[in-house]
Amino acid sequence: MSNSKPGYTATSEVSRVRAKRTLWENIIRGLRSAPPTALFGMLVITAYVVIALFAPLIAPYGESEVFPIPYAPWSDEFLFGTDQLGRDVFTRLVYGARNTIGIAIMTTILAFTIGGGLGLVAAINQKWLDQFLSRFVDVLMAIPSLIFALMLLSIFGSSILNIILIIAVLDSTRVFRLTRAVALNVVVMDYVEAARLRGEKLGWIIRREILPNIMPTLVAEFGLRFSFVFLTIAALSFLGLGIQPPTADWGSMVRENAGLIQFAEYDITAALTPLLPAGAIALLTVAVNFVVDWFLHKTSGLRDE
Amino acid sequence: MHPILRTILQRLGLGIVTLFVVSVIIFSSIQFLPGDFAQAILGQAALEETVAAFRKELGLDLPAWQRYLQWIGGVVQGDFGTSFSGRDASGVDRSRAVVDLIAPRLENTLFLALMAAIISVPIALILGVTAALYRNSIYDRTVNSLTLISISMPEFFVAYILILFFASLNKVFPTLANISPDVELGERIYRTALPAMTLTLVIVAHMMRMTRAAIINLLASPYIEMAELKGVSRATIILRHALPNAWAPIVNVIAFNLAYLVVGVVVVEVVFVYPGVGQLMVDAVTTRDMPVVQGCALIFAATYILLNLSADIVSIISNPRLLHPR
């Protein structure tokens, strides 16, 4: 073209535009475009994280400190009353945030390490290993995961470590399927082939070529998996087979205080006591789902509309 | 052979193989029990001979594959073995057959699941289809947000909120779903109302979202666009072009959610102390009553597999492209 100046390159033009926005500005821009539901979700998640991290500072009493009055009503001394053993419900709610969320996060990370790693390997291998892993996952997924988890817990007993391992392995099947499916689309791309021909090592190809392309899907899946794992663990604890006392945990708190709901007509606050931990669980999963919903919308133009 | 028949036979074969592998997994779970569980169940005071007799009854002197054949042979004939509970050190055996424990409860669980399904399927389909048709309207957004919230809630939270409003504050329904065989149908429905409502609320949300996604997916296909462009009326597009292709995804959604019901009943049954298989399984897991756990797990897994299998087959049969091969 005649009007192009000497020394003009496309890169310099692009880099000028790109340099205009810092990371911080990008975040602000992203937040501004977020719908109210997503903002609400982020706010709730931040609050939960703060409470979980600073639990000992926020809680007025010790995690399993027992007071002489069981089922005390709501008062200034005990904000949400005490439970069946006389432990402060508010304190246990705060510590419960730390335990319940912490265990769910660890389980999800483990599930992603197992499922994501094997999924990538299967997508790249595409031979007998892929066949073997896929069929194995098919069989594992043929059993409903809560039922499978119950069966395994009856064999190995319910300790925190066992719960994390069992749920992580059962949940990694779904991560495996998704990772394999999205990675398969990327593996066949020409740039991966080019990198291979260049003589790049497998680790480099995974890190630099495949992962960046499947990251948005995996991040969204992480949110969804987290809420699923969180609900499963809560359900197990509620059934009395999950996190065991005296560790404060929301699922078991609902179970222990469920009887109070019968007294709603005499004292509505007593009936609310078992609903508080259940509501805490619901609020967090709702928040995570809102954020994931928005994130999916943002990263993939393919979805729905 | 007609290609459809071949695909169906393939699916059936695959289903049978899956069932077999799952039964092997469930059977082998007992192998992983730590230590000598014959001794653990009968207690420290048990005599040598009692323990030995119990081990022999369990077939622990046989190799694993023989025991598997015996077990699966029994299961096929409706014999799931005998429960571990009710045995004691003196050798007196008051244990009951697993099948006697499961059978009456299975009926209750199926009743509950059926009731939830009858209420939820029509509601979910209507909501899902209308939300997809009026996509991005205020109606769609409201229904979408509400169902997202309802999906995120643990079943027991929904259950307790219902109890709070319909059983505790206003005594409309009983809190405990106390069902026995001699209860009449009307009374039975009345007592099962709250558990069924809980399941409905949870499942409608899932089903509605999946129906909506499936229909939107369908409406985006080129032949729908073609019909729109050539000026076909909206009703004709939906009835003649969309609906025949929509049966498969819709049936899939229904079957998937009925399978989901299978798992959902466990927690709901425990909340309402409903005498079903789910509660039996939770009790058995707490007491490590392995034959009962295995029996329940096998029933749940088999229902789940069969539901998914029938969904597959219906979607194959209803697929117009497969029905009229070129």
XYZ file of C-alpha atoms in Angstrom:
631
model
C 0.000 0.000 0.000
C 1.217 3.465 -0.820
C 0.069 5.241 2.315
C 1.900 2.960 4.773
C 4.809 4.673 6.492
C 8.220 3.007 6.542
C 8.905 1.091 9.744
C 5.217 0.613 10.341
C 4.329 -2.867 11.625
C 1.092 -4.424 12.729
C 2.641 -5.393 16.059
C 3.554 -1.860 16.994
C 0.043 -0.696 16.200
C -1.517 -3.455 18.276
C 0.883 -3.039 21.161
C 0.033 0.663 21.371
C -3.635 -0.162 21.785
C -2.931 -2.977 24.150
C -0.738 -0.871 26.406
C -3.573 1.558 26.996
C -5.276 -0.626 29.572
C -3.615 -1.974 32.646
C -4.737 -5.144 34.315
C -6.535 -3.145 36.973
C -8.471 -1.176 34.380
C -9.443 -4.404 32.682
C -10.783 -5.802 35.919
C -12.830 -2.651 36.549
C -14.170 -2.799 32.999
C -15.086 -6.438 33.448
C -16.849 -5.736 36.716
C -18.766 -2.832 35.234
C -20.216 -5.023 32.530
C -21.162 -7.713 35.036
C -24.868 -8.163 35.750
C -26.097 -7.493 39.302
C -26.444 -11.233 39.986
C -22.742 -11.806 39.285
C -21.703 -8.811 41.414
C -23.866 -10.130 44.245
C -22.222 -13.533 43.831
C -18.709 -12.096 43.981
C -19.574 -10.048 47.050
C -20.936 -13.128 48.851
C -17.929 -15.269 47.921
C -15.524 -12.590 49.191
C -17.430 -12.372 52.476
C -17.277 -16.147 52.917
C -13.548 -16.236 52.210
C -12.905 -13.461 54.736
C -14.979 -15.239 57.389
C -13.245 -18.548 56.706
C -9.759 -17.026 56.860
C -10.318 -14.978 60.008
C -12.627 -17.425 61.815
C -10.796 -17.362 65.200
C -10.907 -13.537 65.235
C -14.604 -13.302 64.359
C -15.964 -16.103 66.526
C -16.743 -15.038 70.097
C -16.032 -18.472 71.629
C -13.949 -21.590 70.946
C -14.965 -24.079 68.221
C -16.152 -26.787 70.645
C -16.510 -24.775 73.840
C -19.487 -26.158 75.783
C -21.778 -23.971 77.886
C -24.132 -25.307 80.588
C -27.370 -24.422 78.738
C -28.223 -26.594 75.738
C -30.703 -25.111 73.237
C -30.370 -21.620 74.717
C -32.572 -19.044 72.919
C -31.140 -16.234 70.818
C -29.666 -13.529 73.069
C -26.851 -10.992 73.264
C -24.620 -13.555 74.906
C -25.349 -16.266 72.329
C -26.262 -14.502 69.092
C -28.001 -17.531 67.561
C -28.454 -19.527 70.776
C -26.680 -22.778 71.611
C -27.003 -26.264 70.136
C -27.951 -29.599 71.694
C -24.699 -29.773 73.701
C -24.630 -26.104 74.649
C -22.148 -24.916 72.021
C -22.563 -21.402 70.618
C -24.253 -21.707 67.215
C -22.762 -18.474 65.837
C -19.241 -19.610 66.687
C -19.816 -22.965 65.037
C -21.247 -21.282 61.953
C -18.084 -19.196 61.613
C -15.769 -22.181 62.109
C -18.020 -24.227 59.870
C -17.226 -21.817 57.022
C -13.561 -22.641 57.419
C -14.001 -26.431 57.687
C -16.763 -27.002 55.150
C -15.404 -24.679 52.463
C -11.804 -25.748 53.081
C -12.599 -29.425 52.651
C -14.702 -28.775 49.554
C -11.932 -26.662 47.961
C -9.294 -29.309 48.651
C -11.541 -32.004 47.185
C -12.213 -29.955 44.055
C -8.519 -29.187 43.527
C -7.670 -32.873 43.915
C -10.457 -33.855 41.522
C -9.125 -31.398 38.948
C -5.561 -32.612 39.339
C -6.610 -36.225 38.764
C -9.357 -35.690 36.194
C -7.708 -32.826 34.338
C -4.308 -34.532 34.167
C -5.697 -37.852 32.945
C -8.059 -36.066 30.556
C -5.149 -34.239 28.918
C -3.115 -37.418 28.710
C -6.059 -39.280 27.147
C -6.638 -36.497 24.615
C -2.997 -36.476 23.557
C -2.514 -40.241 23.588
C -5.744 -41.190 21.756
C -4.687 -44.831 21.675
C -5.153 -47.696 24.115
C -4.641 -45.460 27.160
C -7.466 -43.181 26.041
C -9.724 -46.172 25.380
C -8.895 -47.718 28.730
C -9.413 -44.526 30.754
C -12.620 -43.603 28.927
C -14.226 -47.025 29.434
C -13.152 -47.018 33.087
C -14.752 -43.596 33.592
C -17.921 -44.773 31.798
C -18.311 -47.576 34.339
C -17.623 -45.322 37.322
C -20.208 -42.853 36.046
C -22.808 -45.595 35.637
C -23.209 -45.661 39.424
C -24.847 -42.561 40.940
C -22.059 -40.783 42.781
C -23.865 -40.304 46.105
C -24.670 -44.030 46.206
C -21.089 -44.931 45.270
C -19.756 -42.559 47.925
C -22.067 -44.105 50.559
C -20.859 -47.605 49.658
C -17.169 -46.632 49.785
C -17.662 -44.794 53.083
C -19.235 -47.898 54.610
C -16.070 -49.801 53.711
C -13.364 -47.291 54.555
C -15.166 -45.425 57.356
C -15.813 -41.685 57.340
C -12.738 -39.666 58.189
C -12.015 -36.301 56.600
C -9.187 -37.759 54.515
C -11.403 -40.582 53.234
C -14.173 -38.163 52.304
C -11.771 -35.933 50.375
C -10.244 -38.899 48.529
C -13.529 -40.666 47.723
C -15.413 -37.586 46.512
C -12.374 -36.338 44.588
C -11.965 -39.624 42.716
C -15.695 -39.918 41.961
C -15.873 -36.315 40.831
C -12.711 -36.453 38.745
C -14.630 -38.632 36.247
C -16.662 -35.609 35.148
C -13.588 -33.390 34.984
C -11.882 -36.097 32.922
C -14.709 -36.207 30.392
C -14.851 -32.456 29.992
C -11.077 -31.936 29.807
C -10.734 -34.738 27.298
C -13.571 -33.382 25.159
C -12.285 -29.791 25.018
C -8.631 -30.835 24.727
C -9.461 -33.106 21.762
C -10.662 -30.047 19.849
C -7.379 -28.272 20.498
C -5.010 -31.190 19.941
C -5.987 -31.499 16.281
C -5.182 -27.823 15.597
C -2.363 -26.963 13.223
C -0.428 -24.931 15.770
C -0.137 -27.970 18.025
C 1.114 -29.996 15.084
C 3.565 -27.194 14.293
C 4.849 -27.163 17.856
C 5.300 -30.910 17.701
C 7.254 -30.673 14.443
C 9.358 -27.911 15.976
C 10.405 -30.540 18.465
C 8.765 -29.054 21.562
C 8.442 -31.347 24.518
C 5.092 -32.711 25.636
C 5.040 -30.608 28.818
C 5.647 -27.433 26.821
C 2.874 -28.244 24.375
C 0.423 -28.856 27.189
C 1.413 -25.737 29.093
C 1.776 -23.257 26.244
C -0.543 -24.514 23.518
C -3.344 -26.601 24.996
C -3.970 -25.247 28.483
C -4.436 -21.571 27.517
C -7.082 -22.623 25.018
C -9.112 -24.783 27.359
C -8.633 -22.643 30.481
C -11.948 -20.685 30.367
C -13.963 -23.894 30.163
C -11.978 -25.433 32.999
C -12.325 -22.368 35.225
C -16.105 -22.359 34.776
C -16.186 -26.088 35.419
C -14.157 -25.550 38.577
C -16.896 -23.314 39.927
C -19.637 -25.793 39.036
C -17.679 -28.756 40.406
C -16.978 -26.844 43.596
C -20.651 -26.238 44.267
C -21.453 -29.856 43.409
C -18.733 -31.193 45.727
C -19.789 -28.743 48.407
C -23.398 -29.948 48.199
C -22.360 -33.616 48.185
C -20.208 -33.209 51.288
C -22.978 -31.249 52.990
C -25.465 -34.000 52.121
C -23.116 -36.692 53.476
C -22.570 -34.738 56.691
C -26.293 -34.223 56.965
C -26.771 -37.997 56.702
C -24.263 -38.350 59.550
C -21.672 -39.976 57.318
C -19.545 -36.980 56.428
C -17.454 -34.725 58.611
C -17.633 -36.082 62.155
C -18.054 -34.152 65.414
C -16.598 -32.227 67.179
C -15.456 -30.542 63.952
C -17.926 -27.736 63.243
C -19.620 -28.346 59.906
C -22.766 -26.938 58.374
C -24.261 -30.217 57.172
C -24.046 -31.892 60.573
C -25.271 -28.720 62.304
C -28.515 -28.948 60.328
C -28.898 -32.575 61.341
C -28.184 -31.968 65.016
C -30.627 -29.080 65.415
C -33.326 -30.179 62.966
C -35.721 -31.052 65.803
C -36.000 -27.369 66.774
C -38.053 -26.688 63.669
C -41.076 -28.208 65.411
C -41.206 -25.281 67.810
C -41.693 -22.649 65.126
C -45.099 -21.557 66.390
C -43.775 -20.836 69.883
C -40.403 -19.339 69.005
C -39.641 -18.596 65.387
C -35.961 -17.918 66.098
C -35.493 -21.432 67.474
C -36.882 -22.859 64.240
C -34.485 -20.695 62.262
C -31.423 -22.115 64.049
C -31.180 -25.300 61.913
C -32.007 -23.255 58.800
C -29.024 -20.943 59.298
C -26.299 -23.452 58.347
C -28.506 -24.830 55.552
C -29.031 -21.298 54.299
C -25.295 -20.639 54.508
C -24.706 -23.629 52.223
C -27.408 -22.526 49.809
C -26.214 -18.905 49.688
C -22.651 -19.882 48.792
C -23.686 -22.279 46.018
C -26.137 -19.733 44.621
C -23.345 -17.132 44.607
C -20.877 -19.460 42.878
C -23.470 -20.428 40.283
C -24.289 -16.785 39.524
C -20.627 -15.967 38.957
C -20.060 -19.074 36.819
C -23.155 -18.296 34.757
C -21.827 -14.827 33.975
C -18.312 -16.120 33.323
C -19.612 -18.701 30.848
C -21.567 -16.006 29.060
C -18.537 -13.769 28.878
C -15.967 -16.298 27.718
C -17.966 -18.243 25.175
C -20.118 -16.537 22.622
C -21.357 -19.996 21.752
C -23.567 -20.466 24.730
C -27.337 -20.197 24.323
C -28.064 -16.833 22.746
C -30.729 -56.022 9.607
C -32.408 -52.629 9.953
C -29.740 -50.184 11.149
C -31.970 -49.037 13.993
C -32.334 -52.570 15.302
C -28.573 -53.028 15.174
C -27.929 -49.805 17.125
C -30.510 -50.791 19.728
C -28.991 -54.243 20.145
C -25.577 -52.635 20.517
C -26.877 -50.331 23.234
C -28.562 -53.235 25.027
C -25.335 -55.213 24.917
C -23.403 -52.257 26.261
C -25.972 -51.858 29.036
C -25.631 -55.492 30.052
C -21.834 -55.221 30.100
C -22.064 -52.091 32.254
C -24.460 -53.830 34.646
C -22.045 -56.758 34.899
C -19.015 -54.553 35.630
C -20.983 -52.513 38.159
C -22.109 -55.683 39.933
C -18.475 -56.817 40.099
C -17.458 -53.473 41.616
C -20.258 -53.621 44.179
C -19.451 -57.219 45.021
C -15.727 -56.619 45.394
C -16.356 -53.761 47.817
C -16.704 -56.324 50.563
C -13.168 -57.550 49.814
C -11.756 -54.234 50.980
C -13.271 -54.450 54.462
C -10.371 -54.215 56.862
C -9.527 -57.075 59.199
C -11.652 -60.088 60.030
C -15.157 -58.743 59.825
C -16.739 -62.058 60.803
C -15.116 -61.613 64.200
C -15.946 -57.890 64.286
C -19.650 -58.494 63.642
C -20.110 -61.311 66.116
C -18.106 -59.544 68.818
C -15.107 -60.515 70.937
C -17.068 -63.016 73.014
C -17.947 -65.215 70.044
C -16.799 -68.844 70.163
C -14.299 -70.114 67.622
C -16.914 -72.450 66.120
C -19.508 -69.656 65.750
C -17.029 -67.467 63.911
C -15.957 -70.372 61.733
C -19.573 -71.219 60.921
C -20.305 -67.594 60.048
C -17.237 -67.436 57.808
C -18.390 -70.570 56.078
C -21.867 -69.111 55.607
C -20.331 -66.041 54.012
C -18.253 -68.373 51.861
C -14.991 -66.812 52.959
C -13.320 -70.192 52.455
C -14.074 -70.040 48.714
C -12.119 -68.085 46.107
C -13.591 -64.675 45.206
C -14.888 -65.588 41.745
C -16.881 -68.518 43.126
C -18.399 -66.273 45.745
C -19.264 -63.736 43.055
C -21.042 -66.418 41.016
C -22.971 -67.550 44.081
C -23.895 -63.964 44.970
C -24.948 -62.886 41.487
C -26.791 -66.185 41.006
C -28.743 -65.438 44.169
C -29.405 -61.824 43.119
C -30.844 -62.927 39.782
C -33.262 -65.168 41.683
C -34.134 -62.347 44.105
C -31.905 -63.503 46.955
C -29.569 -60.774 48.204
C -28.175 -62.759 51.140
C -28.848 -62.132 54.817
C -28.263 -58.983 56.812
C -25.328 -58.747 59.234
C -27.452 -57.227 61.967
C -29.284 -59.505 64.396
C -26.362 -61.871 64.839
C -24.591 -62.159 68.148
C -21.732 -63.890 69.833
C -23.756 -66.824 71.156
C -24.414 -67.987 67.608
C -28.140 -67.223 67.778
C -29.118 -65.978 64.369
C -31.966 -63.456 64.312
C -30.845 -61.863 61.063
C -33.326 -61.209 58.255
C -33.037 -61.778 54.547
C -31.953 -58.596 52.757
C -34.733 -58.996 50.248
C -37.361 -58.905 53.032
C -35.877 -55.617 54.212
C -35.664 -54.066 50.765
C -38.867 -55.228 49.057
C -41.509 -53.266 51.049
C -39.273 -50.188 51.113
C -38.595 -50.342 47.403
C -42.316 -50.078 46.807
C -42.471 -46.939 49.003
C -39.502 -45.351 47.259
C -40.973 -46.035 43.825
C -44.271 -44.532 44.981
C -42.520 -41.354 46.121
C -40.433 -41.092 42.962
C -43.459 -41.700 40.762
C -45.460 -39.046 42.566
C -42.651 -36.504 42.189
C -42.270 -37.412 38.523
C -45.980 -37.068 37.737
C -46.050 -33.566 39.228
C -42.721 -32.311 37.953
C -42.464 -33.539 34.348
C -45.371 -31.510 32.890
C -44.460 -28.362 34.865
C -40.822 -28.550 33.827
C -41.593 -29.169 30.151
C -44.058 -26.291 29.927
C -41.678 -23.912 31.723
C -38.697 -25.021 29.655
C -40.386 -24.809 26.270
C -42.019 -21.437 26.948
C -38.765 -20.012 28.334
C -36.969 -21.144 25.181
C -39.637 -19.666 22.897
C -39.663 -16.310 24.677
C -35.916 -16.291 25.093
C -34.370 -13.210 26.765
C -37.755 -11.861 27.813
C -38.355 -10.863 31.412
C -40.279 -14.100 31.879
C -37.306 -16.155 30.666
C -34.860 -14.274 32.892
C -37.034 -14.629 35.990
C -37.614 -18.340 35.475
C -33.915 -18.788 34.773
C -32.733 -17.028 37.920
C -35.302 -18.787 40.087
C -34.308 -22.211 38.806
C -30.614 -21.389 39.214
C -31.290 -20.561 42.859
C -33.347 -23.693 43.345
C -30.626 -25.896 41.800
C -28.035 -24.454 44.144
C -29.946 -25.323 47.279
C -29.235 -28.533 49.127
C -32.298 -30.815 49.186
C -32.510 -30.729 52.957
C -32.689 -26.921 52.950
C -35.692 -26.993 50.602
C -37.200 -29.760 52.724
C -36.853 -27.875 56.003
C -38.213 -24.647 54.544
C -41.272 -26.578 53.355
C -41.584 -28.183 56.783
C -41.317 -24.773 58.448
C -44.114 -23.270 56.368
C -46.435 -26.206 55.710
C -46.024 -28.368 58.786
C -44.717 -26.257 61.632
C -46.222 -22.773 61.212
C -49.374 -23.914 59.391
C -50.305 -27.475 60.062
C -51.268 -28.389 56.517
C -49.196 -31.523 56.040
C -47.582 -33.945 58.492
C -43.833 -33.516 59.134
C -43.099 -37.215 59.181
C -44.146 -39.259 56.190
C -45.301 -42.241 58.177
C -46.296 -44.815 55.585
C -47.299 -48.407 56.170
C -48.803 -50.930 53.746
C -52.311 -50.672 55.260
C -52.590 -46.906 54.619
C -55.149 -46.022 51.942
C -54.063 -44.336 48.720
C -55.556 -40.894 49.480
C -54.028 -40.803 52.950
C -50.778 -42.064 51.491
C -50.616 -39.221 48.973
C -51.441 -36.748 51.735
C -48.649 -38.032 53.943
C -46.154 -38.171 51.073
C -47.020 -34.633 49.929
C -44.102 -32.795 51.522
C -41.335 -35.181 50.394
C -42.821 -35.232 46.910
C -42.982 -31.415 46.847
C -39.331 -31.185 47.888
C -38.247 -33.530 45.127
C -40.444 -31.676 42.639
C -38.902 -28.302 43.463
C -35.381 -29.644 43.042
C -36.055 -31.598 39.890
C -38.243 -29.083 38.046
C -35.344 -26.641 38.083
C -32.910 -29.137 36.554
C -35.374 -30.406 34.007
C -36.571 -26.958 32.985
C -33.040 -25.692 32.363
C -32.119 -28.744 30.319
C -35.335 -28.562 28.272
C -34.725 -24.887 27.603
C -31.147 -25.503 26.466
C -32.235 -28.399 24.225
C -35.013 -26.391 22.570
C -32.797 -23.331 22.051
C -30.174 -25.588 20.521
C -32.820 -26.989 18.215
C -34.221 -23.602 17.203
C -30.737 -22.542 16.149
C -30.495 -25.298 13.533
C -30.365 -24.323 9.839
C -33.644 -26.021 8.860
C -35.585 -23.936 11.380
C -33.975 -20.803 10.032
C -34.820 -21.973 6.509
C -38.464 -22.462 7.486
C -38.526 -19.017 9.066
C -36.995 -17.443 5.984
C -39.495 -18.998 3.634
C -42.272 -17.533 5.732
C -43.773 -20.549 7.470
C -45.993 -19.633 10.401
C -44.602 -19.970 13.918
C -47.023 -22.732 14.881
C -46.111 -24.827 11.847
C -42.411 -24.374 12.486
C -42.800 -25.672 16.001
C -45.237 -28.490 15.279
C -43.819 -29.755 11.954
C -40.126 -28.936 12.096
C -39.070 -28.566 15.719
C -41.212 -31.071 17.601
C -40.272 -34.289 15.740
C -36.632 -33.509 16.427
C -37.306 -32.366 19.956
C -38.612 -35.708 21.231
C -35.151 -37.190 21.630
C -33.681 -34.383 23.770
C -36.881 -34.110 25.803
C -36.988 -37.825 26.559
C -33.323 -37.645 27.449
C -33.984 -34.817 29.853
C -36.834 -36.697 31.509
C -34.858 -39.923 31.881
C -31.808 -38.089 33.162
C -33.889 -36.426 35.832
C -35.734 -39.574 36.820
C -32.275 -41.075 37.311
C -31.438 -38.018 39.381
C -34.539 -38.721 41.473
C -33.028 -42.071 42.385
C -30.239 -40.266 44.197
C -32.352 -37.380 45.437
C -34.641 -39.689 47.385
C -31.849 -40.667 49.795
C -31.579 -37.290 51.513
C -35.295 -36.506 51.306
C -36.240 -39.868 52.798
C -33.944 -39.230 55.751
C -35.387 -35.749 56.362
C -38.973 -37.005 56.418
C -38.154 -40.373 58.011
C -39.832 -41.922 54.989
C -39.504 -45.737 55.057
C -37.744 -46.163 51.713
C -34.642 -47.806 50.297
C -32.572 -44.631 50.683
C -33.038 -44.552 54.403
C -32.364 -48.259 54.679
C -29.086 -47.747 52.851
C -27.992 -44.860 55.072
C -28.765 -46.938 58.179
C -26.884 -49.902 56.745
C -23.866 -47.722 55.932
C -23.797 -46.424 59.521
C -23.823 -49.952 60.938
C -21.603 -51.325 58.153
C -24.208 -53.925 57.248
C -22.536 -54.852 53.978
C -25.113 -57.226 52.417
C -27.809 -54.553 52.788
C -25.480 -51.834 51.459
C -24.635 -54.002 48.464
C -28.276 -54.830 47.799
C -29.362 -51.178 47.941
C -26.398 -49.990 45.863
C -27.137 -52.624 43.232
C -30.801 -51.617 43.042
C -29.982 -47.913 42.773
C -27.276 -48.491 40.196
C -29.425 -50.853 38.128
C -32.345 -48.386 38.090
C -29.979 -45.625 37.063
C -28.423 -47.679 34.260
C -31.792 -48.939 32.998
C -33.265 -45.424 32.929
C -30.316 -44.080 30.961
C -30.451 -47.080 28.646
C -34.145 -46.619 27.911
C -33.553 -42.922 27.257
C -30.861 -43.887 24.742
C -33.156 -46.337 23.017
C -36.107 -43.931 22.858
C -33.901 -41.232 21.401
C -32.614 -43.672 18.775
C -36.136 -44.744 17.837
C -37.460 -41.185 17.719
C -34.586 -39.888 15.600
C -36.079 -39.234 12.138
C -32.681 -39.451 10.493
C -32.183 -42.988 11.752
C -35.774 -44.051 11.069
C -35.570 -43.336 7.354
C -32.072 -44.346 6.304
C -31.019 -43.464 2.806
